[in-house]
Short mmCIF file of C-alpha atoms in Angstrom, two decimals:
data_model
loop_
_atom_site.label_atom_id
_atom_site.label_comp_id
_atom_site.label_asym_id
_atom_site.label_seq_id
_atom_site.Cartn_x
_atom_site.Cartn_y
_atom_site.Cartn_z
CA MET A 1 67.80 -33.57 -116.80
CA ILE A 2 69.15 -35.78 -119.59
CA SER A 3 72.91 -35.57 -120.22
CA ILE A 4 74.09 -36.47 -123.72
CA ASP A 5 77.62 -37.00 -124.97
CA PRO A 6 77.75 -35.83 -128.63
CA LYS A 7 80.51 -38.37 -129.27
CA ASP A 8 77.96 -41.13 -128.64
CA ARG A 9 75.58 -39.68 -131.24
CA THR A 10 75.62 -39.64 -135.01
CA GLU A 11 76.04 -36.39 -136.92
CA ARG A 12 72.33 -36.44 -137.74
CA GLU A 13 71.34 -36.94 -134.10
CA ASN A 14 73.55 -34.02 -133.01
CA TYR A 15 72.10 -31.93 -135.83
CA LYS A 16 68.56 -32.54 -134.54
CA LEU A 17 69.55 -31.59 -131.00
CA LEU A 18 71.13 -28.35 -132.22
CA ILE A 19 68.38 -27.16 -134.58
CA GLY A 20 65.69 -28.03 -132.05
CA SER A 21 67.48 -26.10 -129.31
CA VAL A 22 68.90 -23.05 -131.06
CA THR A 23 65.62 -21.45 -132.13
CA PRO A 24 64.44 -19.30 -133.70
CA ARG A 25 67.26 -18.90 -136.22
CA PRO A 26 67.36 -16.08 -138.80
CA ILE A 27 67.46 -17.19 -142.41
CA ALA A 28 69.96 -15.92 -144.97
CA PHE A 29 69.05 -16.27 -148.62
CA VAL A 30 72.44 -16.13 -150.31
CA THR A 31 73.06 -15.40 -153.97
CA THR A 32 76.37 -16.18 -155.65
CA GLU A 33 77.50 -15.82 -159.23
CA ASN A 34 79.76 -17.78 -161.52
CA CYS A 35 81.91 -15.25 -163.40
CA HIS A 36 82.44 -17.68 -166.30
CA THR A 37 78.75 -18.34 -166.99
CA ASN A 38 77.10 -15.29 -165.33
CA GLU A 39 74.67 -17.76 -163.74
CA VAL A 40 73.25 -16.63 -160.38
CA ASN A 41 72.52 -19.30 -157.79
CA GLY A 42 70.52 -18.86 -154.61
CA ALA A 43 70.11 -20.93 -151.45
CA PRO A 44 68.73 -20.44 -147.91
CA PHE A 45 70.79 -21.06 -144.76
CA SER A 46 69.71 -20.85 -141.12
CA PHE A 47 73.20 -21.27 -139.63
CA PHE A 48 73.51 -17.50 -140.00
CA ASN A 49 74.25 -14.56 -137.71
CA ILE A 50 76.06 -11.27 -137.01
CA VAL A 51 79.78 -11.46 -136.28
CA SER A 52 80.70 -7.80 -135.80
CA SER A 53 79.39 -4.27 -136.31
CA ALA A 54 82.80 -2.61 -136.64
CA PRO A 55 83.45 -3.59 -139.34
CA PRO A 56 79.99 -4.95 -140.18
CA MET A 57 80.42 -8.70 -140.66
CA ILE A 58 78.11 -11.69 -140.88
CA SER A 59 78.62 -15.44 -140.94
CA VAL A 60 76.97 -18.26 -142.84
CA ALA A 61 77.78 -21.92 -142.21
CA VAL A 62 77.27 -24.25 -145.17
CA GLN A 63 77.10 -27.97 -144.45
CA ARG A 64 78.85 -30.19 -147.00
CA LYS A 65 77.31 -33.28 -148.56
CA ASN A 66 79.60 -36.31 -148.68
CA GLY A 67 82.56 -33.99 -148.22
CA GLU A 68 81.72 -31.94 -151.32
CA MET A 69 81.29 -28.16 -151.22
CA LYS A 70 77.81 -26.89 -151.96
CA ASP A 71 77.41 -24.42 -154.82
CA THR A 72 77.19 -21.43 -152.46
CA ALA A 73 80.49 -22.10 -150.73
CA TYR A 74 82.14 -23.14 -153.99
CA HIS A 75 81.23 -19.87 -155.73
CA ILE A 76 82.12 -17.71 -152.73
CA GLN A 77 85.53 -19.33 -152.47
CA ALA A 78 86.12 -18.69 -156.18
CA GLU A 79 84.61 -15.20 -156.55
CA LYS A 80 85.25 -13.79 -153.02
CA GLU A 81 81.82 -12.13 -152.83
CA PHE A 82 78.12 -12.82 -152.28
CA VAL A 83 74.79 -11.18 -151.42
CA VAL A 84 72.72 -12.02 -148.32
CA HIS A 85 68.98 -11.33 -148.23
CA VAL A 86 66.71 -11.35 -145.18
CA VAL A 87 63.86 -13.82 -145.62
CA ASP A 88 60.39 -12.48 -144.80
CA GLU A 89 56.77 -13.60 -144.97
CA ASP A 90 56.41 -12.34 -148.55
CA ASN A 91 59.25 -14.40 -150.02
CA VAL A 92 59.68 -17.41 -147.71
CA GLU A 93 57.66 -19.81 -149.89
CA LYS A 94 59.77 -19.14 -152.99
CA VAL A 95 62.99 -19.14 -150.97
CA ASN A 96 62.11 -22.54 -149.53
CA LYS A 97 61.75 -23.97 -153.04
CA THR A 98 65.33 -22.95 -153.88
CA ALA A 99 66.56 -25.56 -151.39
CA ALA A 100 65.82 -28.26 -153.98
CA ASN A 101 68.87 -30.02 -155.39
CA LEU A 102 69.54 -28.71 -158.89
CA PRO A 103 72.50 -29.38 -161.20
CA ARG A 104 75.42 -26.95 -160.57
CA GLN A 105 74.86 -25.26 -163.95
CA GLU A 106 71.15 -24.60 -163.27
CA SER A 107 70.06 -21.44 -161.45
CA GLU A 108 67.57 -21.60 -158.58
CA ILE A 109 66.88 -17.91 -159.20
CA THR A 110 65.71 -18.55 -162.75
CA HIS A 111 63.88 -21.71 -161.71
CA GLU A 112 61.74 -19.82 -159.15
CA GLY A 113 61.30 -16.64 -161.18
CA PHE A 114 63.08 -14.18 -158.87
CA GLN A 115 63.92 -10.77 -160.34
CA LEU A 116 67.65 -10.04 -160.39
CA ILE A 117 69.04 -6.64 -159.45
CA ASN A 118 72.57 -5.30 -159.87
CA SER A 119 74.78 -4.63 -156.87
CA ASP A 120 76.60 -1.34 -156.33
CA LEU A 121 80.07 -2.49 -155.30
CA ILE A 122 80.33 -6.15 -156.30
CA GLN A 123 79.56 -8.15 -159.44
CA THR A 124 77.19 -10.63 -157.80
CA ARG A 125 73.55 -9.71 -158.30
CA GLY A 126 70.81 -9.89 -155.70
CA ILE A 127 67.04 -10.30 -155.89
CA LYS A 128 64.45 -7.50 -155.87
CA GLU A 129 61.95 -9.43 -153.75
CA ALA A 130 63.90 -8.97 -150.49
CA LYS A 131 63.34 -5.90 -148.30
CA ILE A 132 66.93 -6.12 -147.02
CA ARG A 133 70.05 -7.28 -148.79
CA PHE A 134 73.74 -7.05 -147.92
CA GLU A 135 76.52 -6.89 -150.48
CA CYS A 136 79.39 -8.87 -148.96
CA ILE A 137 83.03 -9.55 -149.73
CA LEU A 138 84.68 -12.67 -148.37
CA PHE A 139 86.73 -12.05 -145.23
CA ASP A 140 87.50 -15.66 -144.42
CA LEU A 141 86.37 -19.19 -145.18
CA LEU A 142 87.08 -21.86 -142.58
CA THR A 143 86.53 -25.55 -143.25
CA PHE A 144 85.77 -27.85 -140.34
CA GLU A 145 86.32 -31.59 -140.51
CA ASN A 146 84.34 -34.47 -139.04
CA GLU A 147 86.10 -37.83 -138.73
CA GLY A 148 88.90 -36.60 -140.99
CA LYS A 149 86.62 -35.40 -143.82
CA PRO A 150 85.57 -31.82 -144.69
CA ALA A 151 82.11 -31.30 -143.21
CA THR A 152 81.27 -27.59 -142.93
CA ASP A 153 82.40 -24.35 -144.57
CA LEU A 154 82.07 -21.33 -142.28
CA ILE A 155 81.91 -18.18 -144.41
CA ILE A 156 82.62 -14.80 -142.83
CA GLY A 157 81.74 -11.84 -145.00
CA GLU A 158 82.19 -8.11 -144.61
CA VAL A 159 79.12 -6.07 -145.51
CA VAL A 160 80.18 -3.36 -147.96
CA ARG A 161 76.71 -2.08 -148.82
CA PHE A 162 73.30 -2.22 -147.13
CA HIS A 163 70.13 -2.06 -149.24
CA VAL A 164 66.95 -1.41 -147.23
CA ASP A 165 63.40 -0.89 -148.46
CA GLU A 166 62.01 2.53 -147.52
CA SER A 167 58.90 0.94 -145.99
CA ILE A 168 60.90 -0.63 -143.14
CA TYR A 169 63.47 2.13 -142.54
CA HIS A 170 63.04 5.03 -140.12
CA ASP A 171 65.55 7.30 -138.40
CA GLY A 172 68.49 4.99 -139.12
CA LYS A 173 66.69 1.93 -137.77
CA ILE A 174 64.96 -1.13 -139.18
CA MET A 175 61.30 -1.49 -138.21
CA TYR A 176 60.86 -5.20 -137.61
CA GLU A 177 57.06 -5.22 -137.73
CA PRO A 178 56.69 -4.24 -141.41
CA LEU A 179 59.79 -6.28 -142.27
CA ARG A 180 57.98 -9.43 -141.06
CA ALA A 181 61.15 -11.51 -140.98
CA VAL A 182 60.76 -15.28 -140.81
CA SER A 183 62.93 -17.56 -138.70
CA ARG A 184 63.70 -21.26 -138.81
CA LEU A 185 62.69 -23.82 -136.21
CA ALA A 186 63.22 -27.58 -136.67
CA GLY A 187 61.83 -29.95 -139.28
CA ASN A 188 59.53 -28.11 -141.69
CA ASP A 189 58.56 -25.43 -139.19
CA TYR A 190 59.11 -21.68 -139.40
CA ALA A 191 58.23 -18.82 -137.05
CA THR A 192 57.08 -15.25 -137.49
CA ILE A 193 57.81 -12.41 -135.08
CA GLY A 194 54.76 -13.14 -132.88
CA ASP A 195 54.45 -11.58 -129.44
CA ILE A 196 57.10 -9.04 -128.43
CA MET A 197 58.47 -8.70 -124.88
CA THR A 198 60.39 -5.59 -123.81
CA ILE A 199 62.99 -5.82 -121.01
CA GLU A 200 65.20 -2.85 -120.23
CA ARG A 201 68.91 -3.53 -119.89
CA PRO A 202 70.53 -2.53 -116.59
CA ASP A 203 72.87 0.49 -116.50
#
């Protein structure tokens, strides 16, 4: 087995080891809104997971570029709210295109033709194309440094409203087969649900 000291590797080399190892990763498509311009921005993130179910909380890690906050983290810090959408086979192509670098004042949502939909409890709007979306309020935002410079913003949000399409909801549960969620691998590769293995948990 190869043993690697991350201190001997560059940030990019460590990044490749992590994203190639921690797979598959769920993808969050996050919308944020600038209250001054009412412009809605959207971006996908695969450093995303559940934090807690009581209260319901999720996390999204946003990598900085040259120490500068990305639009998503910048807007969440300012507005204290955001919407997370589950990426599926029907919307993954359009979501992927929103990862392009656009000027801060230009909306990826408008650029890709997503349909906006109002939220119930927060001002930030979501998109209609997602089968699942979470309205979130900011619980905490932690900034991690690398070599003395801000490198990553870890956003923890409390889910204050679930929106679930009727086609994937039954008896209080999400049916993953019709949801057809897509996950992230490394490079340009994605994964679908594929084969399912059932293992019962011990008592």
